[in-house]
């Protein structure tokens, strides 16, 4: 039997340590089986000097277009509106989430200044995940500001325009934003 551990999602994870041609040591994690179904996936994480895997980008100073937020920060965003909001609810052990992460970041860069993109780790923020009714990963929430009628005593609040479960590509994310926030046509395919 191969050495490894069982993740919270029921995936058998087999880590291995290797050294790249540039001399940087890294840990590679391959997911072999998820819920009894074979999955092929590989994620490389650079190793710190103490031998622990680091889950950070190679350029520490790079600012993400789609930052990770806490439940409390998301709560504030839902009351202080300046742009439509797309939330990526994900988990670090979720294969489709990891595959979609660069697509989500690319869409965030493309729509910067028009739509706000954030990520929330459902394992770190279980209360917020429950409030948002996150049942599958990844889940994208497309939220816009509800403007009450003039003279109404209602406060502005978030309106859920769409909810997508499963990984989708940058072009589909951008097309959904165009449809929900800027009056574009509904995408025929995602």
GROMACS .gro file of C-alpha atoms in nm:
model
  190
    1UNK     CA    1   0.000   0.000   0.000
    2UNK     CA    2   0.121   0.351  -0.079
    3UNK     CA    3   0.198   0.585   0.211
    4UNK     CA    4  -0.047   0.868   0.242
    5UNK     CA    5  -0.344   1.004   0.429
    6UNK     CA    6  -0.718   1.029   0.382
    7UNK     CA    7  -0.834   1.389   0.340
    8UNK     CA    8  -1.162   1.525   0.488
    9UNK     CA    9  -1.323   1.471   0.146
   10UNK     CA   10  -1.237   1.101   0.143
   11UNK     CA   11  -0.947   1.146  -0.099
   12UNK     CA   12  -0.634   0.937  -0.063
   13UNK     CA   13  -0.347   1.185  -0.076
   14UNK     CA   14   0.005   1.065  -0.143
   15UNK     CA   15   0.277   1.328  -0.083
   16UNK     CA   16   0.627   1.297  -0.226
   17UNK     CA   17   0.931   1.523  -0.189
   18UNK     CA   18   1.153   1.613  -0.483
   19UNK     CA   19   1.410   1.869  -0.590
   20UNK     CA   20   1.360   2.076  -0.906
   21UNK     CA   21   1.644   2.149  -1.150
   22UNK     CA   22   1.673   2.497  -0.996
   23UNK     CA   23   1.758   2.341  -0.658
   24UNK     CA   24   1.425   2.429  -0.489
   25UNK     CA   25   1.282   2.142  -0.292
   26UNK     CA   26   0.907   2.091  -0.311
   27UNK     CA   27   0.629   1.862  -0.201
   28UNK     CA   28   0.402   1.718  -0.468
   29UNK     CA   29   0.056   1.602  -0.366
   30UNK     CA   30  -0.129   1.364  -0.593
   31UNK     CA   31  -0.493   1.284  -0.529
   32UNK     CA   32  -0.549   0.922  -0.624
   33UNK     CA   33  -0.910   0.849  -0.528
   34UNK     CA   34  -1.200   1.076  -0.432
   35UNK     CA   35  -1.518   0.913  -0.302
   36UNK     CA   36  -1.421   0.587  -0.473
   37UNK     CA   37  -1.368   0.753  -0.812
   38UNK     CA   38  -1.021   0.786  -0.964
   39UNK     CA   39  -0.897   1.143  -0.988
   40UNK     CA   40  -0.567   1.256  -1.135
   41UNK     CA   41  -0.429   1.570  -0.986
   42UNK     CA   42  -0.093   1.709  -0.891
   43UNK     CA   43  -0.011   2.017  -0.686
   44UNK     CA   44   0.347   2.125  -0.610
   45UNK     CA   45   0.420   2.336  -0.306
   46UNK     CA   46   0.768   2.490  -0.242
   47UNK     CA   47   0.941   2.370   0.074
   48UNK     CA   48   1.052   2.608   0.347
   49UNK     CA   49   1.400   2.576   0.497
   50UNK     CA   50   1.252   2.372   0.785
   51UNK     CA   51   1.110   2.115   0.542
   52UNK     CA   52   0.747   2.226   0.574
   53UNK     CA   53   0.551   2.285   0.254
   54UNK     CA   54   0.464   2.648   0.188
   55UNK     CA   55   0.129   2.722   0.021
   56UNK     CA   56   0.228   3.065  -0.105
   57UNK     CA   57   0.307   3.209  -0.444
   58UNK     CA   58   0.667   3.250  -0.557
   59UNK     CA   59   0.632   3.628  -0.550
   60UNK     CA   60   0.531   3.721  -0.198
   61UNK     CA   61   0.465   4.085  -0.293
   62UNK     CA   62   0.208   4.000  -0.564
   63UNK     CA   63  -0.139   4.127  -0.474
   64UNK     CA   64  -0.420   3.895  -0.575
   65UNK     CA   65  -0.704   4.036  -0.783
   66UNK     CA   66  -0.931   3.790  -0.596
   67UNK     CA   67  -0.816   3.803  -0.232
   68UNK     CA   68  -0.902   3.554   0.042
   69UNK     CA   69  -1.146   3.708   0.291
   70UNK     CA   70  -1.281   3.608   0.630
   71UNK     CA   71  -1.650   3.569   0.707
   72UNK     CA   72  -1.640   3.900   0.893
   73UNK     CA   73  -1.482   4.081   0.597
   74UNK     CA   74  -1.742   3.932   0.362
   75UNK     CA   75  -2.019   4.046   0.596
   76UNK     CA   76  -1.888   4.404   0.571
   77UNK     CA   77  -1.864   4.378   0.190
   78UNK     CA   78  -2.230   4.275   0.176
   79UNK     CA   79  -2.330   4.601   0.347
   80UNK     CA   80  -2.082   4.842   0.186
   81UNK     CA   81  -2.134   4.823  -0.190
   82UNK     CA   82  -1.924   4.984  -0.456
   83UNK     CA   83  -1.919   4.710  -0.724
   84UNK     CA   84  -2.097   4.381  -0.796
   85UNK     CA   85  -1.940   4.090  -0.608
   86UNK     CA   86  -1.842   3.737  -0.710
   87UNK     CA   87  -1.758   3.499  -0.424
   88UNK     CA   88  -1.564   3.174  -0.477
   89UNK     CA   89  -1.645   2.935  -0.190
   90UNK     CA   90  -1.371   2.672  -0.196
   91UNK     CA   91  -1.158   2.435   0.014
   92UNK     CA   92  -0.783   2.372  -0.006
   93UNK     CA   93  -0.833   1.994  -0.043
   94UNK     CA   94  -1.085   2.027  -0.330
   95UNK     CA   95  -0.937   1.927  -0.667
   96UNK     CA   96  -1.185   2.119  -0.888
   97UNK     CA   97  -1.135   2.425  -0.663
   98UNK     CA   98  -0.759   2.413  -0.721
   99UNK     CA   99  -0.811   2.371  -1.096
  100UNK     CA  100  -1.048   2.670  -1.111
  101UNK     CA  101  -0.834   2.903  -0.893
  102UNK     CA  102  -0.619   3.042  -1.180
  103UNK     CA  103  -0.932   3.086  -1.397
  104UNK     CA  104  -1.105   3.281  -1.119
  105UNK     CA  105  -0.795   3.498  -1.067
  106UNK     CA  106  -0.771   3.567  -1.443
  107UNK     CA  107  -1.139   3.672  -1.454
  108UNK     CA  108  -1.080   3.898  -1.153
  109UNK     CA  109  -0.787   4.067  -1.330
  110UNK     CA  110  -0.988   4.110  -1.650
  111UNK     CA  111  -1.285   4.271  -1.470
  112UNK     CA  112  -1.086   4.469  -1.210
  113UNK     CA  113  -1.258   4.800  -1.140
  114UNK     CA  114  -1.596   4.672  -1.264
  115UNK     CA  115  -1.661   4.363  -1.048
  116UNK     CA  116  -1.512   4.268  -0.712
  117UNK     CA  117  -1.388   3.908  -0.675
  118UNK     CA  118  -1.315   3.739  -0.341
  119UNK     CA  119  -1.248   3.387  -0.217
  120UNK     CA  120  -1.366   3.231   0.108
  121UNK     CA  121  -1.220   2.908   0.250
  122UNK     CA  122  -1.521   2.706   0.368
  123UNK     CA  123  -1.304   2.503   0.610
  124UNK     CA  124  -1.177   2.820   0.778
  125UNK     CA  125  -1.519   2.990   0.775
  126UNK     CA  126  -1.778   2.714   0.837
  127UNK     CA  127  -2.037   2.951   0.985
  128UNK     CA  128  -2.033   3.177   0.678
  129UNK     CA  129  -2.038   2.872   0.448
  130UNK     CA  130  -2.349   2.749   0.629
  131UNK     CA  131  -2.515   3.093   0.604
  132UNK     CA  132  -2.443   3.100   0.231
  133UNK     CA  133  -2.582   2.745   0.201
  134UNK     CA  134  -2.265   2.609   0.041
  135UNK     CA  135  -2.331   2.239  -0.031
  136UNK     CA  136  -2.087   2.169  -0.315
  137UNK     CA  137  -1.739   2.294  -0.402
  138UNK     CA  138  -1.645   2.512  -0.567
  139UNK     CA  139  -1.951   2.737  -0.554
  140UNK     CA  140  -1.957   3.076  -0.723
  141UNK     CA  141  -2.204   3.335  -0.595
  142UNK     CA  142  -2.287   3.633  -0.818
  143UNK     CA  143  -2.416   3.913  -0.594
  144UNK     CA  144  -2.538   4.260  -0.678
  145UNK     CA  145  -2.672   4.551  -0.477
  146UNK     CA  146  -3.049   4.567  -0.429
  147UNK     CA  147  -3.156   4.927  -0.459
  148UNK     CA  148  -3.481   4.996  -0.271
  149UNK     CA  149  -3.732   5.229  -0.431
  150UNK     CA  150  -3.687   5.594  -0.354
  151UNK     CA  151  -3.868   5.690  -0.035
  152UNK     CA  152  -3.860   5.333   0.093
  153UNK     CA  153  -3.722   5.272   0.441
  154UNK     CA  154  -3.549   4.953   0.328
  155UNK     CA  155  -3.170   4.952   0.332
  156UNK     CA  156  -2.964   4.848   0.032
  157UNK     CA  157  -2.870   4.481   0.055
  158UNK     CA  158  -2.723   4.200  -0.149
  159UNK     CA  159  -2.922   4.018  -0.415
  160UNK     CA  160  -2.809   3.675  -0.531
  161UNK     CA  161  -2.816   3.688  -0.911
  162UNK     CA  162  -2.679   3.336  -0.970
  163UNK     CA  163  -2.516   3.041  -0.799
  164UNK     CA  164  -2.291   2.800  -0.989
  165UNK     CA  165  -2.162   2.477  -0.835
  166UNK     CA  166  -1.860   2.324  -1.004
  167UNK     CA  167  -1.546   2.453  -1.173
  168UNK     CA  168  -1.585   2.679  -1.476
  169UNK     CA  169  -1.337   2.864  -1.698
  170UNK     CA  170  -1.245   3.233  -1.700
  171UNK     CA  171  -1.446   3.304  -2.015
  172UNK     CA  172  -1.760   3.157  -1.856
  173UNK     CA  173  -1.708   3.357  -1.535
  174UNK     CA  174  -1.663   3.678  -1.737
  175UNK     CA  175  -1.970   3.599  -1.953
  176UNK     CA  176  -2.184   3.539  -1.643
  177UNK     CA  177  -2.065   3.871  -1.496
  178UNK     CA  178  -2.152   4.047  -1.821
  179UNK     CA  179  -2.500   3.890  -1.816
  180UNK     CA  180  -2.584   3.946  -1.449
  181UNK     CA  181  -2.422   4.285  -1.392
  182UNK     CA  182  -2.410   4.463  -1.729
  183UNK     CA  183  -2.714   4.339  -1.925
  184UNK     CA  184  -2.525   4.109  -2.163
  185UNK     CA  185  -2.677   3.794  -2.312
  186UNK     CA  186  -2.704   3.480  -2.100
  187UNK     CA  187  -2.417   3.243  -2.191
  188UNK     CA  188  -2.545   2.939  -2.383
  189UNK     CA  189  -2.266   2.718  -2.250
  190UNK     CA  190  -2.052   2.739  -1.939
   0.00000   0.00000   0.00000
